[in-house]
Amino acid sequence: MRFNQKIVETILTKCKGLSLKKQVKREEGRFLADKSYGFDTMFFVSRFIQRYRFGNIYRRDKRELENEYIRDLFCLRDAAQVGNYFTEALALLRFVNAMKCDSPDVYEIVDNDVLDIYSSSFENAYIFHYLLVYSIFNEHDLWNNYLSFCSAPTLAAKQYQYESYRKKYAAIDARVKDPNALWSMFTPKYPIVVLNYANRMNMVTRTGNVTENIVSRTDIALNVQGSRANQELPKKNAYLDNMSESYIIETLRPYLAVKMPEYKQVDDYLDSFSISVADTKLDMLDAKQGIVRERKSQGELYKFVGGNKVRTVQGEFRNGLLQKTPHQCPICGFAYENFLIASHIKPYAKCDDTYDAMNPNNGLLMCPVCDKLFENSNYMTINPETGKVEYIEDIKNEKEFLYLHEKKIAYDYIDCERRHYLKWHYKNFKEKHNL
Ligand SMILES: [Zn+2]
C-alpha cells in the first residue's frame, strides 16, 4: 500500500535538477547544512510565512514577531540565536526554488506547493527533507555511497563508508573550500542523518564519527527541550512524540535504502498537535497586534486526514484538567462531565506563551454558569490566598446567585501553580470593577 503518492511525486518534481554545485553564493540559499534546518524549524517557519504573507510576498518587517515565535516554540533564551532560524529556513526555501529574494527582506513566494507541504505537518516536512536529500544524492551519484553505508555490516565498516561518502561530498559541494576544516566535516553530516532516521541507521557526530546509537526523531529536529522551572508544564518538544512514524515509512517506502517491516496500520492523523501548537502561538501574536482574521485552511491538498485522533490545544488543555482535577465544578459541585467547560484562568488570548495556554494549572473545569461568571473576570473571581469566591455587587442580591455567598473552593485547587494564575485573575477583577 502506498500513501500520499501525490506528495512524493510533487516533491520529486520540485527537487529535480537541484545541485550542490550551483549554490555558490550564500544568499542563494543553502542545502541542509545542519540541524537548525531541522524539519520542525521548516514546519514552524513555513507556517508563520503562510500566516503573515501578503499575496505572494513575505516581508521580513516583523522581526520581533518572528523572534517571539521562535523563542516560544523552541524555548530559546539567547536572543542572538533566534534570528538564524528564520534566515536559514528562508535560505532553504530559496535553495529549493520556492522563494526568491531580489531586494533585502522582501521575499517572493514562487512555488506555493513547497510551502504548502512544509507547513502542512511535521510528517510532510520530514518527508520533504528526506526526498530532497534523496534527489541531491542521486544527482551527484551519492546514493550508491549511501546504500553501501547502510549495508556495511559493522560499525567500523560503516565508518569507512561514511569517510568515502564525506570526501566525495566535500569535493562536490561548492561551499566546502577546505575539506579538512571542521565545519566542512559536519556539512555532509546532517543530510545523511536525515536519511538515517527513516532507514533506522546509526547516528553520525559532527566530527564524523559513526556511533552505535540509532538516529531518533530528536536527533533530526531542533527540539530544544523546555527548561521552564515548573515541572507541571509540558515539555516544549512534546509535539515530537506525536509524529506518525508509520505514515512516514509507508510514504517513503519505495525510496528507503533498507527493507523495513510493513506497518499493519498507519496512524493517519496529520492534522496533528504540532499544527495546533503553531497556530495557537500565531493566534496569540495576532491578538497582540489586534488582528482578527477568518481562519484560512492551508495546505488542504497535502493533508492526509482519516483518523479521529485530531488533537488541539483546547483538547489537550481539557484532557490535562480531567486528569488532574475532580470532574466537577469546584464552585457549585455540578458534575455532569459532558457539560463541564475547561475554563482558562488567564485567558488564552492573554497568555505569554503556548504552554501557558495548554497548562492545566491555568484552568478550572467549570459548569457553564460558573464559567460564564468567571470568564474574563466579568462577574466573579477567586481569592488566590483563601480560595474564597468574590463577585460584583450587581449579582449579590440575585436569588440565582445566592449559592455563591461565602463559597470557597477546595484548598487543593490553589495549593499549586494555579495560584499564580488566580493572582492574575484576581488583580484583573479588581481593576476591571474598580475595587
Ligand atoms: Zn458551577
Coordinates of C-alpha atoms and ligand atoms in Angstrom, one line a residue:
M1 CA 0.0 0.0 0.0
R2 CA 1.3 3.4 -0.9
F3 CA 0.4 6.5 1.0
N4 CA 0.1 10.0 -0.2
Q5 CA 1.6 9.3 -3.6
K6 CA 0.8 12.8 -4.7
I7 CA 3.1 14.4 -2.1
V8 CA 6.0 12.1 -3.2
E9 CA 5.6 12.9 -6.9
T10 CA 5.2 16.6 -6.2
I11 CA 8.4 16.8 -4.1
L12 CA 10.5 14.8 -6.5
T13 CA 9.4 17.1 -9.3
K14 CA 10.4 20.1 -7.3
C15 CA 13.8 18.7 -6.4
K16 CA 14.7 17.6 -9.9
G17 CA 17.9 19.1 -11.0
L18 CA 18.8 20.7 -7.7
S19 CA 22.5 20.6 -7.4
L20 CA 25.1 21.2 -4.7
K21 CA 27.4 22.8 -7.3
K22 CA 25.2 25.6 -8.4
Q23 CA 24.6 27.1 -5.0
V24 CA 27.8 29.0 -4.5
K25 CA 26.7 32.3 -3.0
R26 CA 25.3 32.1 0.5
E27 CA 22.5 34.4 -0.4
E28 CA 21.3 31.9 -3.0
G29 CA 20.3 29.6 -0.3
R30 CA 21.9 26.6 1.3
F31 CA 21.3 22.9 1.3
L32 CA 20.7 21.3 4.7
A33 CA 23.9 22.4 6.5
D34 CA 22.9 21.3 10.0
K35 CA 20.2 20.7 12.5
S36 CA 19.0 24.3 12.5
Y37 CA 17.4 23.4 9.2
G38 CA 15.5 20.7 11.0
F39 CA 12.1 19.7 9.6
D40 CA 10.5 21.2 12.7
T41 CA 12.1 24.6 12.0
M42 CA 10.9 24.3 8.4
F43 CA 7.4 23.4 9.5
F44 CA 7.1 26.2 12.1
V45 CA 8.7 28.9 9.9
S46 CA 6.6 27.9 6.8
R47 CA 3.5 28.1 8.9
F48 CA 4.5 31.6 10.1
I49 CA 5.1 32.7 6.5
Q50 CA 1.7 31.4 5.5
R51 CA 0.0 33.4 8.2
Y52 CA 1.8 36.6 7.5
R53 CA 2.4 36.6 3.8
F54 CA 0.6 39.2 1.7
G55 CA -0.4 37.5 -1.5
N56 CA 2.9 36.1 -2.8
I57 CA 5.1 38.5 -0.9
Y58 CA 6.6 37.8 2.5
R59 CA 8.3 40.9 4.1
R60 CA 10.6 40.5 7.0
D61 CA 9.4 43.6 8.7
K62 CA 8.1 41.6 11.7
R63 CA 11.4 40.5 13.2
E64 CA 10.0 41.0 16.7
L65 CA 7.1 38.6 15.9
E66 CA 9.4 36.1 14.2
N67 CA 11.7 36.2 17.2
E68 CA 8.9 35.8 19.8
Y69 CA 7.5 32.9 17.8
I70 CA 10.8 31.0 17.6
R71 CA 11.7 31.9 21.2
D72 CA 8.5 30.4 22.5
L73 CA 8.3 27.3 20.3
F74 CA 11.9 26.3 20.9
C75 CA 12.3 27.8 24.3
L76 CA 15.3 29.9 23.5
R77 CA 16.6 32.5 25.8
D78 CA 19.5 33.7 23.8
A79 CA 18.1 36.4 21.5
A80 CA 21.2 36.2 19.3
Q81 CA 20.4 32.7 18.1
V82 CA 16.8 33.4 17.4
G83 CA 17.1 35.2 14.1
N84 CA 19.1 32.5 12.5
Y85 CA 16.3 30.0 12.3
F86 CA 14.2 32.2 10.1
T87 CA 17.2 33.2 8.0
E88 CA 18.2 29.6 7.4
A89 CA 14.7 28.3 6.7
L90 CA 14.3 31.1 4.2
A91 CA 17.7 30.2 2.6
L92 CA 16.5 26.6 2.2
L93 CA 13.2 27.7 0.7
R94 CA 15.3 29.6 -1.9
F95 CA 17.5 26.7 -2.5
V96 CA 14.5 24.6 -3.5
N97 CA 13.2 27.5 -5.6
A98 CA 10.1 28.1 -3.5
M99 CA 11.1 31.7 -2.8
K100 CA 13.0 34.5 -4.4
C101 CA 14.6 37.5 -2.8
D102 CA 15.5 40.3 -5.1
S103 CA 15.7 43.1 -2.6
P104 CA 16.6 42.8 1.1
D105 CA 13.9 41.5 3.4
V106 CA 11.4 41.1 0.5
Y107 CA 10.7 37.5 -0.4
E108 CA 8.5 36.4 -3.3
I109 CA 6.8 33.1 -3.0
V110 CA 7.2 31.5 -6.4
D111 CA 6.2 28.0 -5.5
N112 CA 3.2 27.6 -3.3
D113 CA 3.3 23.8 -3.3
V114 CA 6.6 23.6 -1.4
L115 CA 5.4 26.0 1.2
D116 CA 2.1 24.1 1.5
I117 CA 3.9 20.8 2.0
Y118 CA 6.4 22.1 4.6
S119 CA 3.6 23.9 6.5
S120 CA 1.1 21.0 6.4
S121 CA 2.5 18.8 9.1
F122 CA 5.7 17.6 10.8
E123 CA 5.5 14.4 8.9
N124 CA 5.3 16.0 5.5
A125 CA 8.1 18.4 6.4
Y126 CA 10.3 15.4 7.2
I127 CA 9.2 13.6 4.0
F128 CA 10.2 16.7 2.1
H129 CA 13.6 16.7 3.7
Y130 CA 14.1 13.1 3.0
L131 CA 13.3 13.3 -0.7
L132 CA 15.3 16.4 -1.1
V133 CA 18.4 14.6 0.2
Y134 CA 17.4 11.6 -1.9
S135 CA 17.3 13.7 -5.0
I136 CA 20.5 15.6 -4.3
F137 CA 22.3 12.3 -3.6
N138 CA 21.0 10.9 -6.9
E139 CA 22.0 14.0 -8.8
H140 CA 25.6 13.6 -7.6
D141 CA 25.8 9.8 -7.5
L142 CA 26.0 9.7 -3.8
W143 CA 23.0 7.4 -3.3
N144 CA 25.2 4.4 -4.0
N145 CA 27.5 5.5 -1.3
Y146 CA 24.6 5.7 1.0
L147 CA 23.5 2.2 0.1
S148 CA 27.0 1.0 0.9
F149 CA 26.9 2.8 4.2
C150 CA 23.6 1.1 5.1
S151 CA 24.7 -2.4 4.1
A152 CA 28.1 -2.2 5.8
P153 CA 27.9 -5.0 8.4
T154 CA 29.9 -3.4 11.2
L155 CA 30.4 -0.1 12.8
A156 CA 33.9 0.1 11.5
A157 CA 32.8 -0.7 8.0
K158 CA 30.1 2.0 8.3
Q159 CA 32.8 4.4 9.4
Y160 CA 34.8 3.6 6.3
Q161 CA 31.8 4.1 4.1
Y162 CA 31.0 7.3 5.7
E163 CA 34.5 8.6 5.1
S164 CA 34.4 7.9 1.5
Y165 CA 31.0 9.5 1.2
R166 CA 32.2 12.6 3.1
K167 CA 35.2 13.0 0.8
K168 CA 33.1 12.7 -2.3
Y169 CA 30.5 15.1 -0.9
A170 CA 33.2 17.7 0.1
A171 CA 34.6 17.6 -3.4
I172 CA 31.1 18.3 -4.9
D173 CA 29.7 20.9 -2.5
A174 CA 30.7 24.3 -3.7
R175 CA 30.6 25.6 -0.2
V176 CA 33.4 23.3 1.0
K177 CA 36.6 25.1 0.4
D178 CA 38.8 23.1 2.8
P179 CA 37.7 19.5 3.2
N180 CA 39.6 19.2 6.5
A181 CA 38.2 22.3 8.2
L182 CA 35.8 21.4 11.0
W183 CA 32.7 22.9 9.5
S184 CA 33.4 21.0 6.3
M185 CA 33.4 17.9 8.4
F186 CA 29.9 18.4 9.5
T187 CA 28.4 19.9 6.4
P188 CA 27.8 16.4 4.9
K189 CA 26.6 15.1 8.2
Y190 CA 23.0 16.4 8.5
P191 CA 21.8 15.2 5.1
I192 CA 22.9 11.6 5.9
V193 CA 21.4 11.8 9.4
V194 CA 18.1 12.8 7.8
L195 CA 18.2 9.6 5.7
N196 CA 19.3 7.6 8.7
Y197 CA 16.1 8.4 10.7
A198 CA 13.8 6.6 8.2
N199 CA 16.3 3.9 7.5
R200 CA 16.9 3.3 11.2
M201 CA 20.7 3.8 10.8
N202 CA 23.4 4.9 13.1
M203 CA 24.0 8.4 14.3
V204 CA 26.9 10.4 12.9
T205 CA 28.5 13.0 15.1
R206 CA 29.6 16.5 13.9
T207 CA 33.2 15.3 13.8
G208 CA 32.2 12.5 11.5
N209 CA 32.2 9.5 13.9
V210 CA 29.6 6.8 13.3
T211 CA 28.2 5.8 16.7
E212 CA 26.2 2.8 17.9
N213 CA 23.1 4.9 18.5
I214 CA 20.3 4.7 16.0
V215 CA 19.0 8.1 14.9
S216 CA 15.9 9.2 16.7
R217 CA 13.4 11.9 15.9
T218 CA 15.1 14.2 18.4
D219 CA 18.4 13.9 16.5
I220 CA 16.9 15.4 13.4
A221 CA 14.7 18.0 14.9
L222 CA 15.8 21.2 16.6
N223 CA 14.0 20.0 19.6
V224 CA 15.2 22.3 22.3
Q225 CA 13.8 20.9 25.5
G226 CA 11.7 23.0 27.7
S227 CA 13.6 24.5 30.6
R228 CA 10.8 26.2 32.5
A229 CA 11.0 26.0 36.2
N230 CA 7.7 24.3 36.8
Q231 CA 7.6 20.5 36.4
E232 CA 3.9 20.5 35.7
L233 CA 4.4 22.2 32.3
P234 CA 4.6 20.0 29.3
K235 CA 7.9 19.7 27.6
K236 CA 8.4 22.2 24.9
N237 CA 9.1 19.4 22.4
A238 CA 6.1 17.3 23.4
Y239 CA 4.8 17.7 19.8
L240 CA 7.5 15.4 18.5
D241 CA 6.0 12.4 20.4
N242 CA 3.0 12.6 18.2
M243 CA 4.8 12.1 14.9
S244 CA 3.3 9.3 12.8
E245 CA 6.3 7.1 12.0
S246 CA 4.1 4.6 10.2
Y247 CA 2.8 7.3 7.8
I248 CA 6.4 8.4 7.1
I249 CA 7.8 4.9 6.5
E250 CA 4.9 3.8 4.3
T251 CA 5.0 7.1 2.2
L252 CA 8.8 6.8 1.7
R253 CA 8.9 3.0 1.3
P254 CA 10.0 3.0 -2.4
Y255 CA 12.8 5.4 -1.6
L256 CA 14.1 3.7 1.5
A257 CA 17.6 2.2 1.5
V258 CA 16.8 -0.8 3.6
K259 CA 13.8 -3.1 3.8
M260 CA 11.6 -2.1 6.6
P261 CA 8.8 -4.2 8.1
E262 CA 5.4 -3.2 6.9
Y263 CA 3.1 -1.4 9.2
K264 CA -0.2 -3.2 9.5
Q265 CA -1.9 0.0 10.4
V266 CA -1.0 3.6 9.6
D267 CA -1.6 6.4 12.1
D268 CA -3.1 8.9 9.8
Y269 CA -3.6 12.0 12.0
L270 CA -1.7 14.6 10.1
D271 CA -3.8 17.5 11.2
S272 CA -1.8 17.0 14.3
F273 CA -0.8 18.5 17.6
S274 CA 2.1 20.4 16.0
I275 CA -0.3 22.4 13.9
S276 CA -2.3 23.2 17.0
V277 CA 0.9 24.4 18.8
A278 CA 2.0 26.6 15.9
D279 CA -1.4 28.1 15.3
T280 CA -2.0 28.8 19.0
K281 CA 1.1 30.9 19.0
L282 CA 0.2 32.6 15.8
D283 CA -3.3 33.4 17.2
M284 CA -1.6 34.9 20.2
L285 CA 0.6 37.0 18.0
D286 CA -2.4 38.1 16.0
A287 CA -4.2 39.0 19.3
K288 CA -1.3 41.1 20.3
Q289 CA -1.5 43.1 17.2
G290 CA -5.3 43.4 17.3
I291 CA -5.6 41.4 14.1
V292 CA -8.8 39.5 13.6
R293 CA -9.0 37.1 10.7
E294 CA -11.0 34.4 9.3
R295 CA -9.4 31.1 9.6
K296 CA -7.9 30.0 6.3
S297 CA -7.2 26.4 5.9
Q298 CA -3.8 25.8 4.4
G299 CA -2.3 23.0 2.5
E300 CA -5.6 21.2 2.2
L301 CA -4.2 19.4 -0.7
Y302 CA -1.5 17.8 1.3
K303 CA -3.5 16.7 4.3
F304 CA -4.0 13.1 4.8
V305 CA -6.9 13.0 7.1
G306 CA -8.9 10.0 8.0
G307 CA -8.2 9.2 11.6
N308 CA -10.1 10.7 14.6
K309 CA -7.0 11.4 16.6
V310 CA -7.0 15.1 15.9
R311 CA -5.5 16.9 18.8
T312 CA -6.0 20.5 19.6
V313 CA -4.6 22.8 22.2
Q314 CA -8.1 23.2 23.7
G315 CA -8.5 19.5 23.7
E316 CA -5.1 18.9 25.4
F317 CA -5.9 21.6 27.9
R318 CA -9.2 19.9 28.8
N319 CA -7.6 16.4 29.0
G320 CA -5.0 17.8 31.3
L321 CA -7.7 19.2 33.6
L322 CA -9.6 15.9 33.5
Q323 CA -6.5 14.1 34.6
K324 CA -5.5 16.5 37.3
T325 CA -8.7 17.8 38.9
P326 CA -12.1 16.2 40.0
H327 CA -14.7 16.0 37.4
Q328 CA -17.0 18.6 38.9
C329 CA -17.4 22.4 39.2
P330 CA -15.2 23.5 42.1
I331 CA -17.7 26.2 43.0
C332 CA -21.1 24.7 42.8
G333 CA -20.4 21.0 42.5
F334 CA -22.2 20.4 39.2
A335 CA -20.8 17.2 37.9
Y336 CA -22.3 16.2 34.5
E337 CA -19.0 15.7 32.7
N338 CA -20.2 16.5 29.2
F339 CA -21.2 20.0 30.3
L340 CA -18.0 20.8 32.1
I341 CA -16.0 23.5 30.4
A342 CA -12.3 23.8 30.5
S343 CA -12.1 27.4 31.5
H344 CA -8.8 29.3 31.3
I345 CA -8.0 31.4 34.3
K346 CA -5.7 33.7 32.4
P347 CA -7.5 33.9 29.1
Y348 CA -5.9 32.2 26.1
A349 CA -5.5 35.4 24.2
K350 CA -3.5 36.9 27.0
C351 CA -1.2 34.0 27.7
D352 CA 2.5 34.7 27.4
D353 CA 3.3 31.6 25.6
T354 CA 1.8 28.4 24.2
Y355 CA 2.5 26.5 27.3
D356 CA 0.5 28.9 29.5
A357 CA -2.3 28.2 27.0
M358 CA -2.0 24.5 27.5
N359 CA -1.1 24.3 31.2
P360 CA -3.9 22.7 33.2
N361 CA -2.9 24.7 36.2
N362 CA -4.1 27.7 34.2
G363 CA -7.6 26.3 34.3
L364 CA -10.6 25.0 36.1
L365 CA -13.3 22.7 35.0
M366 CA -16.5 24.6 35.5
C367 CA -20.2 24.3 34.9
P368 CA -21.5 26.6 32.1
V369 CA -22.9 29.1 34.6
C370 CA -19.8 29.4 36.8
D371 CA -17.7 29.6 33.6
K372 CA -19.8 32.5 32.4
L373 CA -19.4 34.3 35.7
F374 CA -15.7 33.7 35.8
E375 CA -14.8 34.4 32.2
N376 CA -12.7 37.5 31.7
S377 CA -13.3 38.4 35.4
N378 CA -16.7 39.7 34.3
Y379 CA -18.7 38.8 37.4
M380 CA -16.6 36.7 39.7
T381 CA -13.2 35.8 40.8
I382 CA -11.4 33.6 43.4
N383 CA -9.2 34.9 46.1
P384 CA -5.8 33.3 45.4
E385 CA -4.9 33.1 49.1
T386 CA -8.1 31.8 50.7
G387 CA -10.0 30.3 47.8
K388 CA -13.0 32.4 48.6
V389 CA -15.3 33.3 45.8
E390 CA -15.8 37.1 45.3
Y391 CA -18.3 38.7 43.0
I392 CA -19.7 42.0 41.9
E393 CA -22.5 44.0 43.6
D394 CA -24.8 43.6 40.6
I395 CA -25.4 39.9 41.2
K396 CA -25.2 39.9 45.0
N397 CA -28.9 40.1 45.5
E398 CA -29.9 37.9 42.6
K399 CA -31.5 34.8 44.0
E400 CA -30.0 32.7 41.3
F401 CA -26.6 33.5 42.7
L402 CA -27.2 33.2 46.4
Y403 CA -25.3 30.0 46.4
L404 CA -22.1 31.9 45.8
H405 CA -22.4 33.5 49.2
E406 CA -19.4 32.5 51.4
K407 CA -18.4 29.9 48.9
K408 CA -14.8 28.7 48.9
I409 CA -13.1 26.3 46.5
A410 CA -11.1 23.4 48.0
Y411 CA -7.6 24.3 49.1
D412 CA -6.1 21.6 46.7
Y413 CA -7.1 23.8 43.8
I414 CA -4.9 26.7 45.0
D415 CA -2.1 24.8 46.6
C416 CA -0.1 24.7 43.5
E417 CA 0.9 26.7 40.4
R418 CA -2.7 27.5 39.9
R419 CA -2.4 30.2 42.5
H420 CA -0.1 32.1 40.2
Y421 CA -2.8 32.3 37.5
L422 CA -5.5 33.1 40.1
K423 CA -3.5 36.0 41.3
W424 CA -3.6 37.4 37.8
H425 CA -7.4 36.8 37.6
Y426 CA -8.0 38.4 41.0
K427 CA -6.0 41.5 40.1
N428 CA -7.7 41.8 36.8
F429 CA -11.1 41.5 38.5
K430 CA -10.2 44.3 41.0
E431 CA -9.0 46.6 38.2
K432 CA -11.9 45.9 36.0
H433 CA -14.5 46.7 38.6
N434 CA -12.6 49.5 40.4
L435 CA -12.4 47.6 43.6
Ligands
ZN1 ZN -20.7 25.8 38.8

